[in-house]
Amino acid sequence: MKRIYFIGECMLELKAKDESTMAQSFAGDVYNSAVYLKRAFPQILSGMVTVIGQNTISHRMSQRFLQEQLNTDFVFEHETKSPGVYLIETDAQGERTFTFWRNDSAARQLMQFFDDGMVNQLSTADMVFFSGVALAVIVPESRELFWQRITQLKQAGVTVVFDPNFRASLWPDKKLAKQQFEQAILLADWVLPGVEDFTALYGIESAQQVMDFCTTRGAQEVVVKNGPASVLTYSNGTKTEHSITPVTKVVDTTSAGDAFNGGYLGARLSGLTLEQAVKIGAVAAGTVIQYPGAIIPKAIFDQAMAS
Ligand code: ADP
């Protein structure tokens, strides 16, 4: 069985239903990808590497991981901390705003649990995935250890995959984000960036330039996502442009890139070609953006993937 582990944070998502009720859900970039990968490719082990707490909401979160058939061998429980929370609000014009409470979330303490024994267990996996969100969230004093662990996994032959997913509000300044991203891109075997991340950080606006940024730093496989525009890939020295069928009824683009990553990585782990994997990633993302929320109902997703 192929095994991929997603390193990062999952949060409680709250959204007002009416004046006195909040709808609750769970989301977070790596969690979203883990879920969509598992739904599209049930035969692959898709695991979360994160920290929750010991309170009721933490237990409900781990129950949700299990409902989504995710592996929880590396979901740790912090004694005193609990998961981050975010609130989605929509104004009269339909614009959404997000408010986060994650400064002291359990997931920030991941490196307390990431010991040598865990490195040994993860060393037999096929892939580990982390994003710029995980890099920002892990407490700064454990970043060095994070890099050490990822390097050990890479040396053990695990394919390391990185998606920058730049979130300005999570970084004290752009300089640190750039330095960390460049370290990640140098280390990662595969990079799955969105053009927007590079526009915000480097002023780079073309998919081609994003691709060059990653390949000149040694990435072996690169997939540049650019909303409804073509996806650009690089593998074995070959660059290819793949056109996307634009979705006309876009409802909520939250987790488009995450769904793409889940579909793409699941397909690649299943031995499918780059072309097939881009198609599957694009169908996954194109479906998710037609419904509200990061995680759409399983039945709707499954039906779209089957067609
Ligand atoms: P992110 O969520 O990282 O900002 P993008 O906006 O670049 O991601 O989109 C990721 C993927 O989602 C794209 O590569 C594409 O497959 C799909 N996608 C995004 N917007 C559209 C759209 N309007 N129509 C069809 N597919 C889309």
CSV table of C-alpha atoms and ligand atoms in Angstrom, one decimal:
chain,number,residue,atom,x,y,z
A,1,MET,CA,0.0,0.0,0.0
A,2,LYS,CA,1.3,3.4,-0.9
A,3,ARG,CA,1.6,5.8,2.0
A,4,ILE,CA,1.6,9.6,2.1
A,5,TYR,CA,1.6,11.8,5.2
A,6,PHE,CA,0.4,15.4,5.4
A,7,ILE,CA,2.3,17.6,8.0
A,8,GLY,CA,0.4,20.6,9.3
A,9,GLU,CA,-2.6,22.0,11.1
A,10,CYS,CA,-6.4,21.3,11.0
A,11,MET,CA,-8.7,23.8,12.5
A,12,LEU,CA,-12.3,24.1,13.7
A,13,GLU,CA,-14.2,26.2,11.1
A,14,LEU,CA,-17.2,28.2,12.3
A,15,LYS,CA,-19.7,29.9,10.1
A,16,ALA,CA,-23.0,31.6,11.2
A,17,LYS,CA,-26.1,29.8,10.2
A,18,ASP,CA,-28.4,32.3,11.7
A,19,GLU,CA,-28.2,34.9,14.5
A,20,SER,CA,-27.8,32.3,17.2
A,21,THR,CA,-26.2,29.3,15.6
A,22,MET,CA,-22.8,28.5,14.2
A,23,ALA,CA,-22.2,25.7,11.7
A,24,GLN,CA,-19.1,23.7,12.7
A,25,SER,CA,-16.7,22.0,10.3
A,26,PHE,CA,-13.0,21.1,10.2
A,27,ALA,CA,-10.5,22.4,7.6
A,28,GLY,CA,-6.9,23.4,7.0
A,29,ASP,CA,-4.8,23.2,3.8
A,30,VAL,CA,-3.0,19.9,4.4
A,31,TYR,CA,-6.1,18.3,5.9
A,32,ASN,CA,-8.1,19.3,2.9
A,33,SER,CA,-5.6,17.6,0.6
A,34,ALA,CA,-5.4,14.5,2.7
A,35,VAL,CA,-9.2,14.2,2.6
A,36,TYR,CA,-9.5,14.7,-1.2
A,37,LEU,CA,-6.6,12.3,-1.9
A,38,LYS,CA,-8.2,9.6,0.2
A,39,ARG,CA,-11.7,10.1,-1.3
A,40,ALA,CA,-10.3,9.9,-4.8
A,41,PHE,CA,-7.8,7.1,-4.1
A,42,PRO,CA,-9.1,4.9,-1.2
A,43,GLN,CA,-6.4,2.3,-1.7
A,44,ILE,CA,-3.7,4.8,-0.7
A,45,LEU,CA,-2.9,5.4,3.0
A,46,SER,CA,-3.4,9.1,3.6
A,47,GLY,CA,-2.2,10.2,7.0
A,48,MET,CA,-2.2,13.4,9.1
A,49,VAL,CA,0.9,14.5,11.1
A,50,THR,CA,-0.4,17.0,13.5
A,51,VAL,CA,-1.1,17.8,17.2
A,52,ILE,CA,-4.6,18.2,18.7
A,53,GLY,CA,-5.5,18.6,22.4
A,54,GLN,CA,-7.3,16.5,24.9
A,55,ASN,CA,-10.6,18.4,25.0
A,56,THR,CA,-13.9,17.5,23.4
A,57,ILE,CA,-13.3,19.4,20.2
A,58,SER,CA,-10.0,17.7,19.7
A,59,HIS,CA,-11.7,14.3,20.0
A,60,ARG,CA,-14.3,15.3,17.5
A,61,MET,CA,-11.5,16.4,15.2
A,62,SER,CA,-9.8,13.0,15.4
A,63,GLN,CA,-13.1,11.3,15.0
A,64,ARG,CA,-13.5,13.3,11.8
A,65,PHE,CA,-10.1,12.2,10.6
A,66,LEU,CA,-11.2,8.6,11.1
A,67,GLN,CA,-14.6,9.2,9.4
A,68,GLU,CA,-12.6,10.5,6.4
A,69,GLN,CA,-10.5,7.3,6.5
A,70,LEU,CA,-7.3,9.2,7.3
A,71,ASN,CA,-4.5,7.5,9.2
A,72,THR,CA,-4.0,9.0,12.7
A,73,ASP,CA,-0.9,7.2,13.8
A,74,PHE,CA,0.9,10.6,14.0
A,75,VAL,CA,-1.9,12.7,15.4
A,76,PHE,CA,-0.6,13.6,18.8
A,77,GLU,CA,-2.5,15.0,21.8
A,78,HIS,CA,-1.0,18.0,23.7
A,79,GLU,CA,-1.8,18.0,27.4
A,80,THR,CA,-2.9,21.6,27.7
A,81,LYS,CA,-3.3,23.1,24.2
A,82,SER,CA,-6.2,22.7,21.8
A,83,PRO,CA,-6.8,23.2,18.0
A,84,GLY,CA,-7.0,26.5,16.3
A,85,VAL,CA,-10.3,28.0,15.3
A,86,TYR,CA,-11.4,30.3,12.4
A,87,LEU,CA,-14.6,32.1,11.7
A,88,ILE,CA,-15.9,32.8,8.1
A,89,GLU,CA,-18.1,35.9,7.8
A,90,THR,CA,-19.8,37.1,4.7
A,91,ASP,CA,-20.8,40.8,4.3
A,92,ALA,CA,-23.8,42.2,2.4
A,93,GLN,CA,-21.8,42.2,-0.9
A,94,GLY,CA,-21.0,38.5,-0.5
A,95,GLU,CA,-17.3,39.1,0.3
A,96,ARG,CA,-15.9,36.6,2.8
A,97,THR,CA,-13.5,37.5,5.6
A,98,PHE,CA,-11.7,35.0,7.8
A,99,THR,CA,-10.8,35.6,11.5
A,100,PHE,CA,-8.3,33.2,13.0
A,101,TRP,CA,-7.5,32.1,16.6
A,102,ARG,CA,-4.5,29.9,16.1
A,103,ASN,CA,-1.6,31.8,17.8
A,104,ASP,CA,-1.5,29.2,20.6
A,105,SER,CA,-2.8,26.2,18.8
A,106,ALA,CA,-1.7,22.6,19.6
A,107,ALA,CA,-0.4,22.1,16.1
A,108,ARG,CA,2.3,24.7,16.6
A,109,GLN,CA,4.0,22.3,19.0
A,110,LEU,CA,4.4,19.5,16.5
A,111,MET,CA,8.2,19.2,16.8
A,112,GLN,CA,7.9,18.2,20.5
A,113,PHE,CA,6.6,14.9,19.2
A,114,PHE,CA,8.7,14.5,16.0
A,115,ASP,CA,11.4,12.3,17.5
A,116,ASP,CA,13.9,9.8,16.1
A,117,GLY,CA,11.4,7.0,16.5
A,118,MET,CA,8.9,8.9,14.4
A,119,VAL,CA,11.5,9.6,11.7
A,120,ASN,CA,12.2,5.8,11.6
A,121,GLN,CA,8.5,5.0,11.2
A,122,LEU,CA,8.0,7.7,8.5
A,123,SER,CA,11.1,6.6,6.6
A,124,THR,CA,9.2,3.8,5.0
A,125,ALA,CA,6.5,6.1,3.6
A,126,ASP,CA,6.4,7.0,-0.1
A,127,MET,CA,5.8,10.7,0.4
A,128,VAL,CA,5.5,13.5,2.9
A,129,PHE,CA,3.8,16.7,2.1
A,130,PHE,CA,4.0,20.1,3.9
A,131,SER,CA,3.1,23.6,3.0
A,132,GLY,CA,4.1,27.2,3.8
A,133,VAL,CA,1.3,27.2,6.3
A,134,ALA,CA,3.0,24.5,8.3
A,135,LEU,CA,6.3,26.3,8.1
A,136,ALA,CA,4.6,29.5,9.4
A,137,VAL,CA,2.7,27.7,12.2
A,138,ILE,CA,5.4,25.6,13.7
A,139,VAL,CA,6.9,27.6,16.6
A,140,PRO,CA,10.0,29.5,15.3
A,141,GLU,CA,12.3,27.9,17.9
A,142,SER,CA,11.6,24.4,16.4
A,143,ARG,CA,12.1,25.3,12.7
A,144,GLU,CA,15.7,24.0,12.7
A,145,LEU,CA,14.5,20.7,14.0
A,146,PHE,CA,11.8,20.6,11.4
A,147,TRP,CA,14.4,21.0,8.6
A,148,GLN,CA,16.5,18.3,10.2
A,149,ARG,CA,13.6,15.9,10.3
A,150,ILE,CA,12.6,16.6,6.7
A,151,THR,CA,16.2,16.2,5.6
A,152,GLN,CA,16.4,12.8,7.4
A,153,LEU,CA,13.2,11.6,5.6
A,154,LYS,CA,14.5,12.8,2.2
A,155,GLN,CA,17.8,10.9,2.9
A,156,ALA,CA,15.8,7.8,3.7
A,157,GLY,CA,14.2,8.0,0.2
A,158,VAL,CA,10.8,9.5,1.1
A,159,THR,CA,9.7,11.9,-1.7
A,160,VAL,CA,9.3,15.4,-0.1
A,161,VAL,CA,6.5,17.6,-1.6
A,162,PHE,CA,6.0,21.3,-0.8
A,163,ASP,CA,3.3,23.8,-1.7
A,164,PRO,CA,4.2,27.3,-0.7
A,165,ASN,CA,0.6,28.4,0.1
A,166,PHE,CA,1.8,31.8,1.2
A,167,ARG,CA,-0.4,33.5,3.9
A,168,ALA,CA,1.0,37.0,4.6
A,169,SER,CA,-0.8,37.2,8.0
A,170,LEU,CA,1.1,34.2,9.4
A,171,TRP,CA,4.5,35.7,8.8
A,172,PRO,CA,6.2,38.5,10.7
A,173,ASP,CA,7.7,39.8,7.4
A,174,LYS,CA,8.2,38.7,3.8
A,175,LYS,CA,11.9,38.3,4.2
A,176,LEU,CA,11.5,35.4,6.6
A,177,ALA,CA,8.8,33.8,4.5
A,178,LYS,CA,11.1,34.0,1.4
A,179,GLN,CA,14.0,32.5,3.3
A,180,GLN,CA,11.9,29.6,4.6
A,181,PHE,CA,10.3,29.0,1.2
A,182,GLU,CA,13.6,29.0,-0.6
A,183,GLN,CA,14.9,26.4,1.9
A,184,ALA,CA,11.8,24.3,1.3
A,185,ILE,CA,12.1,24.5,-2.5
A,186,LEU,CA,15.8,23.6,-2.3
A,187,LEU,CA,15.0,20.5,-0.2
A,188,ALA,CA,11.7,19.4,-1.8
A,189,ASP,CA,11.7,16.8,-4.5
A,190,TRP,CA,8.4,18.1,-5.9
A,191,VAL,CA,6.9,21.6,-5.6
A,192,LEU,CA,3.3,22.4,-6.3
A,193,PRO,CA,3.1,26.2,-6.2
A,194,GLY,CA,0.3,28.6,-7.2
A,195,VAL,CA,1.3,31.7,-9.2
A,196,GLU,CA,-0.4,34.0,-6.6
A,197,ASP,CA,2.1,33.0,-3.9
A,198,PHE,CA,5.0,34.2,-6.0
A,199,THR,CA,3.2,37.4,-7.1
A,200,ALA,CA,2.7,38.3,-3.5
A,201,LEU,CA,6.2,37.4,-2.4
A,202,TYR,CA,8.4,38.1,-5.4
A,203,GLY,CA,6.3,40.1,-7.8
A,204,ILE,CA,6.5,37.2,-10.2
A,205,GLU,CA,3.4,37.0,-12.3
A,206,SER,CA,3.9,34.3,-14.9
A,207,ALA,CA,3.6,30.5,-14.4
A,208,GLN,CA,6.8,30.1,-16.5
A,209,GLN,CA,8.8,32.3,-14.1
A,210,VAL,CA,7.4,30.4,-11.1
A,211,MET,CA,8.5,27.2,-12.8
A,212,ASP,CA,12.0,28.5,-13.5
A,213,PHE,CA,12.3,29.6,-9.8
A,214,CYS,CA,11.6,26.0,-8.7
A,215,THR,CA,13.6,24.1,-11.3
A,216,THR,CA,16.7,26.2,-10.9
A,217,ARG,CA,16.6,25.3,-7.3
A,218,GLY,CA,16.6,21.6,-8.1
A,219,ALA,CA,13.0,20.5,-7.9
A,220,GLN,CA,12.5,17.3,-9.9
A,221,GLU,CA,8.8,17.6,-10.5
A,222,VAL,CA,6.9,20.9,-10.5
A,223,VAL,CA,3.3,21.7,-11.0
A,224,VAL,CA,2.3,25.4,-11.3
A,225,LYS,CA,-1.3,26.1,-10.6
A,226,ASN,CA,-2.9,29.3,-11.9
A,227,GLY,CA,-6.6,29.5,-11.2
A,228,PRO,CA,-8.5,28.7,-14.5
A,229,ALA,CA,-5.4,29.3,-16.6
A,230,SER,CA,-3.2,26.4,-17.8
A,231,VAL,CA,-1.3,24.2,-15.4
A,232,LEU,CA,2.4,24.1,-16.2
A,233,THR,CA,4.4,20.9,-15.3
A,234,TYR,CA,8.0,20.0,-15.3
A,235,SER,CA,9.3,16.4,-14.9
A,236,ASN,CA,12.3,14.6,-16.3
A,237,GLY,CA,13.5,17.7,-18.0
A,238,THR,CA,10.3,18.3,-19.9
A,239,LYS,CA,8.0,21.2,-19.5
A,240,THR,CA,4.3,20.8,-20.5
A,241,GLU,CA,1.3,23.1,-20.6
A,242,HIS,CA,-2.1,21.5,-19.7
A,243,SER,CA,-5.2,23.5,-20.4
A,244,ILE,CA,-8.0,23.6,-17.8
A,245,THR,CA,-11.7,23.7,-18.5
A,246,PRO,CA,-12.9,26.9,-16.8
A,247,VAL,CA,-15.8,26.5,-14.3
A,248,THR,CA,-18.4,29.1,-15.0
A,249,LYS,CA,-20.4,28.7,-11.8
A,250,VAL,CA,-17.6,29.4,-9.2
A,251,VAL,CA,-19.2,29.5,-5.7
A,252,ASP,CA,-16.2,29.4,-3.3
A,253,THR,CA,-12.5,28.9,-4.4
A,254,THR,CA,-11.4,27.9,-0.8
A,255,SER,CA,-9.3,24.8,-1.0
A,256,ALA,CA,-9.1,24.7,-4.9
A,257,GLY,CA,-5.3,24.3,-4.7
A,258,ASP,CA,-5.6,21.7,-1.9
A,259,ALA,CA,-8.1,19.6,-3.8
A,260,PHE,CA,-5.9,19.8,-6.8
A,261,ASN,CA,-2.9,18.6,-4.8
A,262,GLY,CA,-4.9,15.7,-3.3
A,263,GLY,CA,-6.0,14.5,-6.7
A,264,TYR,CA,-2.7,15.0,-8.4
A,265,LEU,CA,-0.6,13.3,-5.7
A,266,GLY,CA,-3.0,10.4,-5.4
A,267,ALA,CA,-2.8,9.9,-9.1
A,268,ARG,CA,1.0,10.0,-9.2
A,269,LEU,CA,1.2,7.6,-6.2
A,270,SER,CA,-1.1,5.3,-8.2
A,271,GLY,CA,1.4,5.2,-11.1
A,272,LEU,CA,-0.6,7.5,-13.4
A,273,THR,CA,1.1,9.8,-15.8
A,274,LEU,CA,1.6,13.5,-15.3
A,275,GLU,CA,-1.1,14.3,-17.8
A,276,GLN,CA,-3.6,12.0,-16.1
A,277,ALA,CA,-2.7,13.3,-12.7
A,278,VAL,CA,-3.2,17.0,-13.8
A,279,LYS,CA,-6.6,16.0,-15.2
A,280,ILE,CA,-7.7,14.3,-12.0
A,281,GLY,CA,-6.4,17.3,-9.9
A,282,ALA,CA,-8.2,19.7,-12.1
A,283,VAL,CA,-11.5,17.8,-11.9
A,284,ALA,CA,-11.2,17.6,-8.1
A,285,ALA,CA,-10.5,21.4,-7.8
A,286,GLY,CA,-13.1,22.3,-10.4
A,287,THR,CA,-15.7,20.4,-8.5
A,288,VAL,CA,-14.8,21.7,-5.0
A,289,ILE,CA,-15.1,25.4,-6.2
A,290,GLN,CA,-18.7,24.8,-7.2
A,291,TYR,CA,-19.8,24.3,-3.6
A,292,PRO,CA,-19.3,26.3,-0.4
A,293,GLY,CA,-16.7,25.3,2.2
A,294,ALA,CA,-13.2,23.7,2.1
A,295,ILE,CA,-14.6,20.2,2.3
A,296,ILE,CA,-17.6,19.5,0.1
A,297,PRO,CA,-20.0,16.6,0.7
A,298,LYS,CA,-18.4,13.2,-0.1
A,299,ALA,CA,-21.2,12.0,-2.4
A,300,ILE,CA,-20.9,15.1,-4.6
A,301,PHE,CA,-17.1,14.8,-4.8
A,302,ASP,CA,-17.2,11.0,-5.5
A,303,GLN,CA,-19.8,11.4,-8.2
A,304,ALA,CA,-17.7,14.1,-10.0
A,305,MET,CA,-14.6,12.0,-9.8
A,306,ALA,CA,-16.3,8.9,-11.1
A,307,SER,CA,-17.6,10.7,-14.2
B,1,ADP,P1,-5.1,28.1,-4.9
B,1,ADP,O1,-6.3,27.5,-4.1
B,1,ADP,O2,-3.8,27.6,-4.4
B,1,ADP,O3,-5.2,29.6,-5.0
B,1,ADP,P2,-5.6,28.2,-7.8
B,1,ADP,O4,-6.5,29.3,-7.7
B,1,ADP,O5,-4.3,28.4,-8.5
B,1,ADP,O6,-5.2,27.6,-6.3
B,1,ADP,O7,-6.3,26.9,-8.4
B,1,ADP,C1,-5.9,25.6,-8.2
B,1,ADP,C2,-6.5,24.8,-9.3
B,1,ADP,O8,-8.0,24.9,-9.1
B,1,ADP,C3,-6.2,25.2,-10.7
B,1,ADP,O9,-5.0,24.7,-11.1
B,1,ADP,C4,-7.4,24.6,-11.4
B,1,ADP,O10,-7.2,23.3,-11.7
B,1,ADP,C5,-8.6,24.8,-10.4
B,1,ADP,N1,-9.3,26.0,-10.7
B,1,ADP,C6,-9.2,27.2,-10.0
B,1,ADP,N2,-10.1,28.1,-10.5
B,1,ADP,C7,-10.7,27.5,-11.5
B,1,ADP,C8,-11.8,27.9,-12.4
B,1,ADP,N3,-12.3,29.1,-12.4
B,1,ADP,N4,-12.2,27.0,-13.3
B,1,ADP,C9,-11.7,25.8,-13.3
B,1,ADP,N5,-10.7,25.3,-12.5
B,1,ADP,C10,-10.2,26.2,-11.6
